[in-house]
Amino acid sequence: MTTRFGTGRGRPEPGLEAIMSERRQLINIAYRLLGSLAEAEDAVQETYARWYAMTRQQQDAIESPGAWLTTVTSRICLNLLGSARARRETYVGEWIPEPLPERTEWTSGRAGTSADPADRVTLDESVNLAFLVVLESMTPAERVAFILHDVFCHSFAEVAEIVGRTPAACRQLASSARRRIRNSQPSATPAAQSAGVVRDFKRAWEAKDIDALIGLLDPDAMAVGDGGGLATTFLHPIEGGRRIAHAWLELARRKPSDMAFLERTVNGQPGLVAEQDGVIVTVFAFEVAGDRIKHIWVVRNPEKLRHWTTV
């Protein structure tokens, strides 16, 4: 779980490689907890600021710096989650977790074991945008307990130290979060099948084929847009496959001639991006169930697309 840099008064200063290795793991955790890579990076930066603010003697007294860094980062995230809802009340329109392009360091991690494999989610699944949206409905304590235990394999005793509750209470928090996940997400659709549905949707959209679009959308599908007040998009969710199809048809009619729709991986899942003058201006993430699209998330807030320009 952590990197031991050594103990005792004669311990050498941790090397850059070890520090960066822990940093990647901490960002993995913080992004899943916060749903924002920018906030995750800030949380990890604050963690390291606290580490280097200590004296060498104080650092030497810490048996496992990696465990200390994880604890501090998680507590910072817990505090941020506590104020997130208040901050998002002033957000213009709907708030969607920040979408990530395909980058292995953001979806990599260490696998763990579980008595019941059904209770364990893989790291790839835990970065899925649909999964992150469900996490937004959880209490901060539920989210932290679930992510640290079910995804990153921390014991409930370790989680209890972070959230300030008993191990038994943390076990109940994770169980409650697990039920939310199971009740809100459809059965997993193979990536190849999802990619085929998304590709067909793209072709129907470009062809302005309204019947094909309706056929690819679940009757109860929902589309959510996020412009953050910085880019034009629909402020309220669009409900119903037929309404979404007509909205997308209107988007196709208004599409600038220099804009192209491209197939890209979004948070580990098949998605689309809109590219204009070589710049990605919109990211479309999808939740596919069987052969129908159930959710579309449209992210246009440029602050959430900054990492797409560096892929």
PDB file of C-alpha atoms in Angstrom:
ATOM      1  CA  MET A   1       0.000   0.000   0.000  1.00  0.00           C
ATOM      2  CA  THR A   2       2.811   2.402   0.837  1.00  0.00           C
ATOM      3  CA  THR A   3       6.472   2.931   0.199  1.00  0.00           C
ATOM      4  CA  ARG A   4       8.661   2.584   3.268  1.00  0.00           C
ATOM      5  CA  PHE A   5      11.537   4.984   3.123  1.00  0.00           C
ATOM      6  CA  GLY A   6      13.201   3.479   6.171  1.00  0.00           C
ATOM      7  CA  THR A   7      13.065   4.305   9.869  1.00  0.00           C
ATOM      8  CA  GLY A   8      15.328   5.624  12.527  1.00  0.00           C
ATOM      9  CA  ARG A   9      17.536   8.621  13.068  1.00  0.00           C
ATOM     10  CA  GLY A  10      19.964   7.635  10.317  1.00  0.00           C
ATOM     11  CA  ARG A  11      17.319   7.275   7.628  1.00  0.00           C
ATOM     12  CA  PRO A  12      18.380   8.884   4.344  1.00  0.00           C
ATOM     13  CA  GLU A  13      16.268  11.581   2.724  1.00  0.00           C
ATOM     14  CA  PRO A  14      13.588   9.940   0.520  1.00  0.00           C
ATOM     15  CA  GLY A  15      14.671   9.899  -3.121  1.00  0.00           C
ATOM     16  CA  LEU A  16      12.815  11.760  -5.835  1.00  0.00           C
ATOM     17  CA  GLU A  17      11.725   8.492  -7.457  1.00  0.00           C
ATOM     18  CA  ALA A  18      10.096   7.263  -4.247  1.00  0.00           C
ATOM     19  CA  ILE A  19       8.429  10.632  -3.663  1.00  0.00           C
ATOM     20  CA  MET A  20       6.985  10.722  -7.186  1.00  0.00           C
ATOM     21  CA  SER A  21       5.795   7.129  -6.860  1.00  0.00           C
ATOM     22  CA  GLU A  22       3.795   8.087  -3.774  1.00  0.00           C
ATOM     23  CA  ARG A  23       2.526  11.227  -5.502  1.00  0.00           C
ATOM     24  CA  ARG A  24       0.967   9.226  -8.330  1.00  0.00           C
ATOM     25  CA  GLN A  25      -0.778   6.963  -5.832  1.00  0.00           C
ATOM     26  CA  LEU A  26      -2.022   9.944  -3.851  1.00  0.00           C
ATOM     27  CA  ILE A  27      -3.443  11.607  -6.968  1.00  0.00           C
ATOM     28  CA  ASN A  28      -5.145   8.310  -7.850  1.00  0.00           C
ATOM     29  CA  ILE A  29      -6.883   8.365  -4.475  1.00  0.00           C
ATOM     30  CA  ALA A  30      -7.649  12.086  -4.412  1.00  0.00           C
ATOM     31  CA  TYR A  31      -9.144  12.156  -7.914  1.00  0.00           C
ATOM     32  CA  ARG A  32     -11.556   9.348  -7.070  1.00  0.00           C
ATOM     33  CA  LEU A  33     -12.509  11.093  -3.846  1.00  0.00           C
ATOM     34  CA  LEU A  34     -12.986  14.559  -5.346  1.00  0.00           C
ATOM     35  CA  GLY A  35     -13.905  13.943  -8.987  1.00  0.00           C
ATOM     36  CA  SER A  36     -11.560  16.744 -10.015  1.00  0.00           C
ATOM     37  CA  LEU A  37      -7.956  16.330 -11.052  1.00  0.00           C
ATOM     38  CA  ALA A  38      -7.232  19.998 -10.355  1.00  0.00           C
ATOM     39  CA  GLU A  39      -8.533  19.680  -6.794  1.00  0.00           C
ATOM     40  CA  ALA A  40      -6.717  16.350  -6.395  1.00  0.00           C
ATOM     41  CA  GLU A  41      -3.420  17.953  -7.388  1.00  0.00           C
ATOM     42  CA  ASP A  42      -4.038  20.793  -4.926  1.00  0.00           C
ATOM     43  CA  ALA A  43      -4.795  18.324  -2.127  1.00  0.00           C
ATOM     44  CA  VAL A  44      -1.613  16.370  -2.801  1.00  0.00           C
ATOM     45  CA  GLN A  45       0.437  19.563  -3.001  1.00  0.00           C
ATOM     46  CA  GLU A  46      -0.930  20.608   0.389  1.00  0.00           C
ATOM     47  CA  THR A  47      -0.004  17.173   1.767  1.00  0.00           C
ATOM     48  CA  TYR A  48       3.612  17.535   0.667  1.00  0.00           C
ATOM     49  CA  ALA A  49       3.721  21.086   2.012  1.00  0.00           C
ATOM     50  CA  ARG A  50       2.776  19.697   5.427  1.00  0.00           C
ATOM     51  CA  TRP A  51       5.403  16.953   5.135  1.00  0.00           C
ATOM     52  CA  TYR A  52       8.224  19.349   4.329  1.00  0.00           C
ATOM     53  CA  ALA A  53       7.048  21.804   6.999  1.00  0.00           C
ATOM     54  CA  MET A  54       8.033  19.221   9.621  1.00  0.00           C
ATOM     55  CA  THR A  55      11.498  19.022  11.052  1.00  0.00           C
ATOM     56  CA  ARG A  56      13.727  16.107  10.132  1.00  0.00           C
ATOM     57  CA  GLN A  57      13.266  14.762  13.648  1.00  0.00           C
ATOM     58  CA  GLN A  58       9.485  14.808  13.231  1.00  0.00           C
ATOM     59  CA  GLN A  59       9.791  13.054   9.869  1.00  0.00           C
ATOM     60  CA  ASP A  60      12.080  10.410  11.357  1.00  0.00           C
ATOM     61  CA  ALA A  61       9.456   9.649  14.006  1.00  0.00           C
ATOM     62  CA  ILE A  62       7.002   8.562  11.289  1.00  0.00           C
ATOM     63  CA  GLU A  63       7.409   4.838  10.669  1.00  0.00           C
ATOM     64  CA  SER A  64       5.807   4.841   7.223  1.00  0.00           C
ATOM     65  CA  PRO A  65       5.870   8.180   5.375  1.00  0.00           C
ATOM     66  CA  GLY A  66       3.746   6.663   2.614  1.00  0.00           C
ATOM     67  CA  ALA A  67       0.976   5.792   5.062  1.00  0.00           C
ATOM     68  CA  TRP A  68       1.255   9.256   6.610  1.00  0.00           C
ATOM     69  CA  LEU A  69       0.926  10.918   3.191  1.00  0.00           C
ATOM     70  CA  THR A  70      -2.123   8.792   2.355  1.00  0.00           C
ATOM     71  CA  THR A  71      -3.792   9.640   5.668  1.00  0.00           C
ATOM     72  CA  VAL A  72      -3.197  13.371   5.329  1.00  0.00           C
ATOM     73  CA  THR A  73      -4.331  13.463   1.701  1.00  0.00           C
ATOM     74  CA  SER A  74      -7.510  11.556   2.557  1.00  0.00           C
ATOM     75  CA  ARG A  75      -8.301  13.902   5.455  1.00  0.00           C
ATOM     76  CA  ILE A  76      -7.789  16.946   3.238  1.00  0.00           C
ATOM     77  CA  CYS A  77     -10.137  15.398   0.666  1.00  0.00           C
ATOM     78  CA  LEU A  78     -12.684  14.602   3.373  1.00  0.00           C
ATOM     79  CA  ASN A  79     -12.702  18.252   4.426  1.00  0.00           C
ATOM     80  CA  LEU A  80     -13.029  19.386   0.811  1.00  0.00           C
ATOM     81  CA  LEU A  81     -15.945  16.998   0.248  1.00  0.00           C
ATOM     82  CA  GLY A  82     -17.672  18.478   3.278  1.00  0.00           C
ATOM     83  CA  SER A  83     -17.691  21.917   1.665  1.00  0.00           C
ATOM     84  CA  ALA A  84     -18.149  20.764  -1.940  1.00  0.00           C
ATOM     85  CA  ARG A  85     -21.947  20.868  -1.935  1.00  0.00           C
ATOM     86  CA  ALA A  86     -21.982  24.438  -0.646  1.00  0.00           C
ATOM     87  CA  ARG A  87     -19.426  25.488  -3.262  1.00  0.00           C
ATOM     88  CA  ARG A  88     -21.374  23.804  -6.048  1.00  0.00           C
ATOM     89  CA  GLU A  89     -24.553  25.659  -5.139  1.00  0.00           C
ATOM     90  CA  THR A  90     -22.980  28.664  -6.849  1.00  0.00           C
ATOM     91  CA  TYR A  91     -21.834  26.618  -9.860  1.00  0.00           C
ATOM     92  CA  VAL A  92     -23.557  27.605 -13.104  1.00  0.00           C
ATOM     93  CA  GLY A  93     -25.588  24.647 -14.364  1.00  0.00           C
ATOM     94  CA  GLU A  94     -24.885  20.990 -13.638  1.00  0.00           C
ATOM     95  CA  TRP A  95     -21.553  19.828 -12.173  1.00  0.00           C
ATOM     96  CA  ILE A  96     -19.955  16.763 -13.775  1.00  0.00           C
ATOM     97  CA  PRO A  97     -16.714  15.128 -12.561  1.00  0.00           C
ATOM     98  CA  GLU A  98     -13.676  16.153 -14.582  1.00  0.00           C
ATOM     99  CA  PRO A  99     -13.213  13.761 -17.528  1.00  0.00           C
ATOM    100  CA  LEU A 100      -9.775  12.276 -18.052  1.00  0.00           C
ATOM    101  CA  PRO A 101      -8.059  11.270 -21.279  1.00  0.00           C
ATOM    102  CA  GLU A 102      -6.381   7.867 -21.455  1.00  0.00           C
ATOM    103  CA  ARG A 103      -3.391   8.054 -19.124  1.00  0.00           C
ATOM    104  CA  THR A 104      -2.099   5.012 -17.337  1.00  0.00           C
ATOM    105  CA  GLU A 105      -0.869   6.759 -14.199  1.00  0.00           C
ATOM    106  CA  TRP A 106      -4.396   7.986 -13.429  1.00  0.00           C
ATOM    107  CA  THR A 107      -5.987   4.558 -13.724  1.00  0.00           C
ATOM    108  CA  SER A 108      -3.184   2.378 -12.434  1.00  0.00           C
ATOM    109  CA  GLY A 109      -3.003   1.054  -8.924  1.00  0.00           C
ATOM    110  CA  ARG A 110      -2.378  -1.982  -6.827  1.00  0.00           C
ATOM    111  CA  ALA A 111      -4.802  -4.827  -6.969  1.00  0.00           C
ATOM    112  CA  GLY A 112      -6.059  -6.365  -3.773  1.00  0.00           C
ATOM    113  CA  THR A 113      -7.916  -9.448  -2.658  1.00  0.00           C
ATOM    114  CA  SER A 114     -11.340  -9.790  -1.094  1.00  0.00           C
ATOM    115  CA  ALA A 115     -13.257 -12.595   0.510  1.00  0.00           C
ATOM    116  CA  ASP A 116     -16.093 -11.689  -1.825  1.00  0.00           C
ATOM    117  CA  PRO A 117     -14.836 -10.570  -5.282  1.00  0.00           C
ATOM    118  CA  ALA A 118     -18.266  -9.052  -5.970  1.00  0.00           C
ATOM    119  CA  ASP A 119     -17.598  -6.531  -3.210  1.00  0.00           C
ATOM    120  CA  ARG A 120     -14.417  -5.325  -4.888  1.00  0.00           C
ATOM    121  CA  VAL A 121     -14.322  -2.951  -7.826  1.00  0.00           C
ATOM    122  CA  THR A 122     -11.344  -2.703 -10.138  1.00  0.00           C
ATOM    123  CA  LEU A 123      -9.383   0.504 -10.435  1.00  0.00           C
ATOM    124  CA  ASP A 124     -10.466   0.892 -14.051  1.00  0.00           C
ATOM    125  CA  GLU A 125     -14.121   0.723 -13.030  1.00  0.00           C
ATOM    126  CA  SER A 126     -13.556   3.193 -10.207  1.00  0.00           C
ATOM    127  CA  VAL A 127     -12.489   5.905 -12.647  1.00  0.00           C
ATOM    128  CA  ASN A 128     -15.466   5.343 -14.970  1.00  0.00           C
ATOM    129  CA  LEU A 129     -17.416   8.621 -15.210  1.00  0.00           C
ATOM    130  CA  ALA A 130     -20.720   6.884 -14.475  1.00  0.00           C
ATOM    131  CA  PHE A 131     -19.144   5.477 -11.315  1.00  0.00           C
ATOM    132  CA  LEU A 132     -17.846   8.910 -10.274  1.00  0.00           C
ATOM    133  CA  VAL A 133     -21.304  10.419 -10.786  1.00  0.00           C
ATOM    134  CA  VAL A 134     -22.765   7.873  -8.355  1.00  0.00           C
ATOM    135  CA  LEU A 135     -20.054   8.743  -5.840  1.00  0.00           C
ATOM    136  CA  GLU A 136     -21.348  12.333  -5.913  1.00  0.00           C
ATOM    137  CA  SER A 137     -24.593  11.132  -4.290  1.00  0.00           C
ATOM    138  CA  MET A 138     -22.760   9.689  -1.281  1.00  0.00           C
ATOM    139  CA  THR A 139     -21.931  11.379   1.985  1.00  0.00           C
ATOM    140  CA  PRO A 140     -18.250  12.368   2.335  1.00  0.00           C
ATOM    141  CA  ALA A 141     -17.681   9.624   4.918  1.00  0.00           C
ATOM    142  CA  GLU A 142     -19.313   6.975   2.703  1.00  0.00           C
ATOM    143  CA  ARG A 143     -17.209   8.017  -0.246  1.00  0.00           C
ATOM    144  CA  VAL A 144     -13.932   7.971   1.664  1.00  0.00           C
ATOM    145  CA  ALA A 145     -14.655   4.634   3.360  1.00  0.00           C
ATOM    146  CA  PHE A 146     -15.690   2.990   0.100  1.00  0.00           C
ATOM    147  CA  ILE A 147     -12.819   4.290  -2.034  1.00  0.00           C
ATOM    148  CA  LEU A 148     -10.101   3.583   0.524  1.00  0.00           C
ATOM    149  CA  HIS A 149     -11.373   0.108   1.410  1.00  0.00           C
ATOM    150  CA  ASP A 150     -13.015  -1.295  -1.718  1.00  0.00           C
ATOM    151  CA  VAL A 151     -10.751   0.311  -4.303  1.00  0.00           C
ATOM    152  CA  PHE A 152      -7.412   0.865  -2.572  1.00  0.00           C
ATOM    153  CA  CYS A 153      -7.590  -2.058  -0.155  1.00  0.00           C
ATOM    154  CA  HIS A 154      -7.056  -0.214   3.119  1.00  0.00           C
ATOM    155  CA  SER A 155      -8.271  -1.981   6.238  1.00  0.00           C
ATOM    156  CA  PHE A 156     -11.278  -0.591   8.082  1.00  0.00           C
ATOM    157  CA  ALA A 157      -8.961   0.131  11.017  1.00  0.00           C
ATOM    158  CA  GLU A 158      -6.923   2.412   8.749  1.00  0.00           C
ATOM    159  CA  VAL A 159     -10.052   4.031   7.338  1.00  0.00           C
ATOM    160  CA  ALA A 160     -11.363   4.626  10.869  1.00  0.00           C
ATOM    161  CA  GLU A 161      -8.287   6.700  11.721  1.00  0.00           C
ATOM    162  CA  ILE A 162      -8.951   8.911   8.724  1.00  0.00           C
ATOM    163  CA  VAL A 163     -12.701   9.504   9.060  1.00  0.00           C
ATOM    164  CA  GLY A 164     -12.747   9.573  12.873  1.00  0.00           C
ATOM    165  CA  ARG A 165     -15.190   6.697  13.336  1.00  0.00           C
ATOM    166  CA  THR A 166     -14.982   3.121  14.548  1.00  0.00           C
ATOM    167  CA  PRO A 167     -13.942   0.311  12.180  1.00  0.00           C
ATOM    168  CA  ALA A 168     -17.449  -1.153  12.516  1.00  0.00           C
ATOM    169  CA  ALA A 169     -19.000   2.189  11.521  1.00  0.00           C
ATOM    170  CA  CYS A 170     -16.649   2.418   8.522  1.00  0.00           C
ATOM    171  CA  ARG A 171     -17.659  -1.082   7.485  1.00  0.00           C
ATOM    172  CA  GLN A 172     -21.301   0.059   7.486  1.00  0.00           C
ATOM    173  CA  LEU A 173     -20.403   3.183   5.489  1.00  0.00           C
ATOM    174  CA  ALA A 174     -18.678   1.111   2.812  1.00  0.00           C
ATOM    175  CA  SER A 175     -21.589  -1.338   2.727  1.00  0.00           C
ATOM    176  CA  SER A 176     -24.059   1.516   2.234  1.00  0.00           C
ATOM    177  CA  ALA A 177     -21.919   2.964  -0.562  1.00  0.00           C
ATOM    178  CA  ARG A 178     -21.667  -0.460  -2.186  1.00  0.00           C
ATOM    179  CA  ARG A 179     -25.477  -0.724  -2.288  1.00  0.00           C
ATOM    180  CA  ARG A 180     -25.719   2.670  -3.953  1.00  0.00           C
ATOM    181  CA  ILE A 181     -23.321   1.514  -6.648  1.00  0.00           C
ATOM    182  CA  ARG A 182     -25.188  -1.739  -7.265  1.00  0.00           C
ATOM    183  CA  ASN A 183     -28.620  -0.085  -7.348  1.00  0.00           C
ATOM    184  CA  SER A 184     -27.642   2.735  -9.692  1.00  0.00           C
ATOM    185  CA  GLN A 185     -25.463   1.066 -12.301  1.00  0.00           C
ATOM    186  CA  PRO A 186     -26.638  -1.389 -14.955  1.00  0.00           C
ATOM    187  CA  SER A 187     -24.812  -4.617 -15.657  1.00  0.00           C
ATOM    188  CA  ALA A 188     -21.425  -3.988 -17.219  1.00  0.00           C
ATOM    189  CA  THR A 189     -21.411  -3.862 -21.006  1.00  0.00           C
ATOM    190  CA  PRO A 190     -18.244  -5.190 -22.705  1.00  0.00           C
ATOM    191  CA  ALA A 191     -16.024  -2.361 -23.933  1.00  0.00           C
ATOM    192  CA  ALA A 192     -16.124  -3.612 -27.522  1.00  0.00           C
ATOM    193  CA  GLN A 193     -19.928  -3.590 -27.479  1.00  0.00           C
ATOM    194  CA  SER A 194     -20.035  -0.112 -25.917  1.00  0.00           C
ATOM    195  CA  ALA A 195     -17.579   1.150 -28.516  1.00  0.00           C
ATOM    196  CA  GLY A 196     -19.818  -0.185 -31.284  1.00  0.00           C
ATOM    197  CA  VAL A 197     -22.870   1.598 -29.877  1.00  0.00           C
ATOM    198  CA  VAL A 198     -20.974   4.877 -29.464  1.00  0.00           C
ATOM    199  CA  ARG A 199     -19.588   4.577 -33.001  1.00  0.00           C
ATOM    200  CA  ASP A 200     -23.070   3.964 -34.403  1.00  0.00           C
ATOM    201  CA  PHE A 201     -24.323   6.976 -32.457  1.00  0.00           C
ATOM    202  CA  LYS A 202     -21.559   9.141 -33.941  1.00  0.00           C
ATOM    203  CA  ARG A 203     -22.403   8.004 -37.470  1.00  0.00           C
ATOM    204  CA  ALA A 204     -26.137   8.604 -36.980  1.00  0.00           C
ATOM    205  CA  TRP A 205     -25.411  12.017 -35.473  1.00  0.00           C
ATOM    206  CA  GLU A 206     -23.180  13.060 -38.376  1.00  0.00           C
ATOM    207  CA  ALA A 207     -25.752  11.721 -40.872  1.00  0.00           C
ATOM    208  CA  LYS A 208     -28.537  13.616 -39.049  1.00  0.00           C
ATOM    209  CA  ASP A 209     -30.485  10.341 -38.944  1.00  0.00           C
ATOM    210  CA  ILE A 210     -33.107  11.000 -36.279  1.00  0.00           C
ATOM    211  CA  ASP A 211     -34.597   7.489 -36.397  1.00  0.00           C
ATOM    212  CA  ALA A 212     -31.188   5.878 -35.909  1.00  0.00           C
ATOM    213  CA  LEU A 213     -30.437   8.218 -32.998  1.00  0.00           C
ATOM    214  CA  ILE A 214     -33.726   7.359 -31.296  1.00  0.00           C
ATOM    215  CA  GLY A 215     -33.051   3.658 -31.810  1.00  0.00           C
ATOM    216  CA  LEU A 216     -29.662   3.915 -30.098  1.00  0.00           C
ATOM    217  CA  LEU A 217     -30.971   5.767 -27.046  1.00  0.00           C
ATOM    218  CA  ASP A 218     -32.789   4.172 -24.138  1.00  0.00           C
ATOM    219  CA  PRO A 219     -36.334   5.598 -23.894  1.00  0.00           C
ATOM    220  CA  ASP A 220     -35.484   6.844 -20.398  1.00  0.00           C
ATOM    221  CA  ALA A 221     -32.009   8.109 -21.298  1.00  0.00           C
ATOM    222  CA  MET A 222     -30.653  11.317 -19.767  1.00  0.00           C
ATOM    223  CA  ALA A 223     -28.136  13.850 -21.074  1.00  0.00           C
ATOM    224  CA  VAL A 224     -26.336  16.249 -18.725  1.00  0.00           C
ATOM    225  CA  GLY A 225     -24.217  19.219 -19.779  1.00  0.00           C
ATOM    226  CA  ASP A 226     -21.483  21.060 -17.863  1.00  0.00           C
ATOM    227  CA  GLY A 227     -20.259  24.426 -19.116  1.00  0.00           C
ATOM    228  CA  GLY A 228     -19.597  25.958 -15.722  1.00  0.00           C
ATOM    229  CA  GLY A 229     -20.738  29.337 -17.025  1.00  0.00           C
ATOM    230  CA  LEU A 230     -17.627  29.432 -19.211  1.00  0.00           C
ATOM    231  CA  ALA A 231     -19.000  27.657 -22.295  1.00  0.00           C
ATOM    232  CA  THR A 232     -22.461  27.387 -23.816  1.00  0.00           C
ATOM    233  CA  THR A 233     -24.414  24.211 -23.107  1.00  0.00           C
ATOM    234  CA  PHE A 234     -27.860  23.190 -21.892  1.00  0.00           C
ATOM    235  CA  LEU A 235     -28.289  24.175 -18.239  1.00  0.00           C
ATOM    236  CA  HIS A 236     -30.761  21.464 -17.271  1.00  0.00           C
ATOM    237  CA  PRO A 237     -30.655  17.710 -17.964  1.00  0.00           C
ATOM    238  CA  ILE A 238     -32.491  16.473 -21.048  1.00  0.00           C
ATOM    239  CA  GLU A 239     -34.668  13.490 -20.196  1.00  0.00           C
ATOM    240  CA  GLY A 240     -35.942  10.891 -22.649  1.00  0.00           C
ATOM    241  CA  GLY A 241     -34.283   9.298 -25.650  1.00  0.00           C
ATOM    242  CA  ARG A 242     -36.530  11.028 -28.182  1.00  0.00           C
ATOM    243  CA  ARG A 243     -35.858  14.504 -26.730  1.00  0.00           C
ATOM    244  CA  ILE A 244     -32.129  13.829 -26.651  1.00  0.00           C
ATOM    245  CA  ALA A 245     -32.165  12.672 -30.267  1.00  0.00           C
ATOM    246  CA  HIS A 246     -33.857  15.881 -31.398  1.00  0.00           C
ATOM    247  CA  ALA A 247     -31.433  17.985 -29.334  1.00  0.00           C
ATOM    248  CA  TRP A 248     -28.459  16.206 -30.910  1.00  0.00           C
ATOM    249  CA  LEU A 249     -29.960  16.665 -34.354  1.00  0.00           C
ATOM    250  CA  GLU A 250     -30.101  20.396 -33.690  1.00  0.00           C
ATOM    251  CA  LEU A 251     -26.457  20.308 -32.562  1.00  0.00           C
ATOM    252  CA  ALA A 252     -25.521  18.602 -35.822  1.00  0.00           C
ATOM    253  CA  ARG A 253     -27.270  21.308 -37.832  1.00  0.00           C
ATOM    254  CA  ARG A 254     -25.390  24.039 -35.963  1.00  0.00           C
ATOM    255  CA  LYS A 255     -21.992  22.330 -36.024  1.00  0.00           C
ATOM    256  CA  PRO A 256     -19.227  24.620 -37.349  1.00  0.00           C
ATOM    257  CA  SER A 257     -17.596  23.387 -40.549  1.00  0.00           C
ATOM    258  CA  ASP A 258     -14.185  23.219 -38.875  1.00  0.00           C
ATOM    259  CA  MET A 259     -15.390  21.018 -36.015  1.00  0.00           C
ATOM    260  CA  ALA A 260     -14.807  17.250 -36.083  1.00  0.00           C
ATOM    261  CA  PHE A 261     -16.151  14.512 -33.824  1.00  0.00           C
ATOM    262  CA  LEU A 262     -13.492  11.957 -32.889  1.00  0.00           C
ATOM    263  CA  GLU A 263     -13.585   8.643 -31.032  1.00  0.00           C
ATOM    264  CA  ARG A 264     -11.573   8.833 -27.823  1.00  0.00           C
ATOM    265  CA  THR A 265     -11.284   6.953 -24.543  1.00  0.00           C
ATOM    266  CA  VAL A 266     -12.882   8.926 -21.701  1.00  0.00           C
ATOM    267  CA  ASN A 267     -12.139   7.704 -18.191  1.00  0.00           C
ATOM    268  CA  GLY A 268     -11.398   4.251 -19.538  1.00  0.00           C
ATOM    269  CA  GLN A 269     -14.607   4.003 -21.585  1.00  0.00           C
ATOM    270  CA  PRO A 270     -15.463   4.621 -25.264  1.00  0.00           C
ATOM    271  CA  GLY A 271     -16.379   8.266 -25.784  1.00  0.00           C
ATOM    272  CA  LEU A 272     -16.300  11.135 -28.247  1.00  0.00           C
ATOM    273  CA  VAL A 273     -14.664  14.553 -28.381  1.00  0.00           C
ATOM    274  CA  ALA A 274     -15.379  17.632 -30.465  1.00  0.00           C
ATOM    275  CA  GLU A 275     -12.201  19.150 -31.878  1.00  0.00           C
ATOM    276  CA  GLN A 276     -12.080  22.633 -33.390  1.00  0.00           C
ATOM    277  CA  ASP A 277      -8.929  24.234 -34.811  1.00  0.00           C
ATOM    278  CA  GLY A 278      -6.914  21.447 -33.226  1.00  0.00           C
ATOM    279  CA  VAL A 279      -8.358  22.115 -29.749  1.00  0.00           C
ATOM    280  CA  ILE A 280     -10.731  19.770 -27.912  1.00  0.00           C
ATOM    281  CA  VAL A 281     -13.704  21.899 -26.891  1.00  0.00           C
ATOM    282  CA  THR A 282     -16.166  19.223 -25.745  1.00  0.00           C
ATOM    283  CA  VAL A 283     -15.908  15.745 -24.242  1.00  0.00           C
ATOM    284  CA  PHE A 284     -18.822  13.308 -24.472  1.00  0.00           C
ATOM    285  CA  ALA A 285     -18.921  10.391 -22.028  1.00  0.00           C
ATOM    286  CA  PHE A 286     -21.473   7.586 -22.319  1.00  0.00           C
ATOM    287  CA  GLU A 287     -23.062   4.918 -20.175  1.00  0.00           C
ATOM    288  CA  VAL A 288     -24.180   2.015 -22.358  1.00  0.00           C
ATOM    289  CA  ALA A 289     -26.479  -0.779 -21.214  1.00  0.00           C
ATOM    290  CA  GLY A 290     -26.730  -3.606 -23.724  1.00  0.00           C
ATOM    291  CA  ASP A 291     -27.273  -1.956 -27.110  1.00  0.00           C
ATOM    292  CA  ARG A 292     -28.725   1.322 -25.830  1.00  0.00           C
ATOM    293  CA  ILE A 293     -27.218   4.524 -24.402  1.00  0.00           C
ATOM    294  CA  LYS A 294     -28.602   5.366 -20.957  1.00  0.00           C
ATOM    295  CA  HIS A 295     -26.566   8.466 -20.096  1.00  0.00           C
ATOM    296  CA  ILE A 296     -24.573  11.084 -21.958  1.00  0.00           C
ATOM    297  CA  TRP A 297     -22.362  13.540 -20.082  1.00  0.00           C
ATOM    298  CA  VAL A 298     -21.263  16.599 -22.043  1.00  0.00           C
ATOM    299  CA  VAL A 299     -18.332  18.522 -20.552  1.00  0.00           C
ATOM    300  CA  ARG A 300     -17.581  21.913 -22.103  1.00  0.00           C
ATOM    301  CA  ASN A 301     -16.114  23.769 -19.127  1.00  0.00           C
ATOM    302  CA  PRO A 302     -12.603  24.606 -20.431  1.00  0.00           C
ATOM    303  CA  GLU A 303     -11.160  24.368 -16.916  1.00  0.00           C
ATOM    304  CA  LYS A 304     -12.094  20.674 -16.923  1.00  0.00           C
ATOM    305  CA  LEU A 305     -10.580  20.059 -20.361  1.00  0.00           C
ATOM    306  CA  ARG A 306      -7.081  21.422 -19.760  1.00  0.00           C
ATOM    307  CA  HIS A 307      -5.518  17.947 -19.550  1.00  0.00           C
ATOM    308  CA  TRP A 308      -6.970  17.034 -22.938  1.00  0.00           C
ATOM    309  CA  THR A 309      -4.727  19.586 -24.590  1.00  0.00           C
ATOM    310  CA  THR A 310      -1.574  17.838 -23.341  1.00  0.00           C
ATOM    311  CA  VAL A 311      -2.353  14.272 -24.389  1.00  0.00           C
TER     312      VAL A 311
END
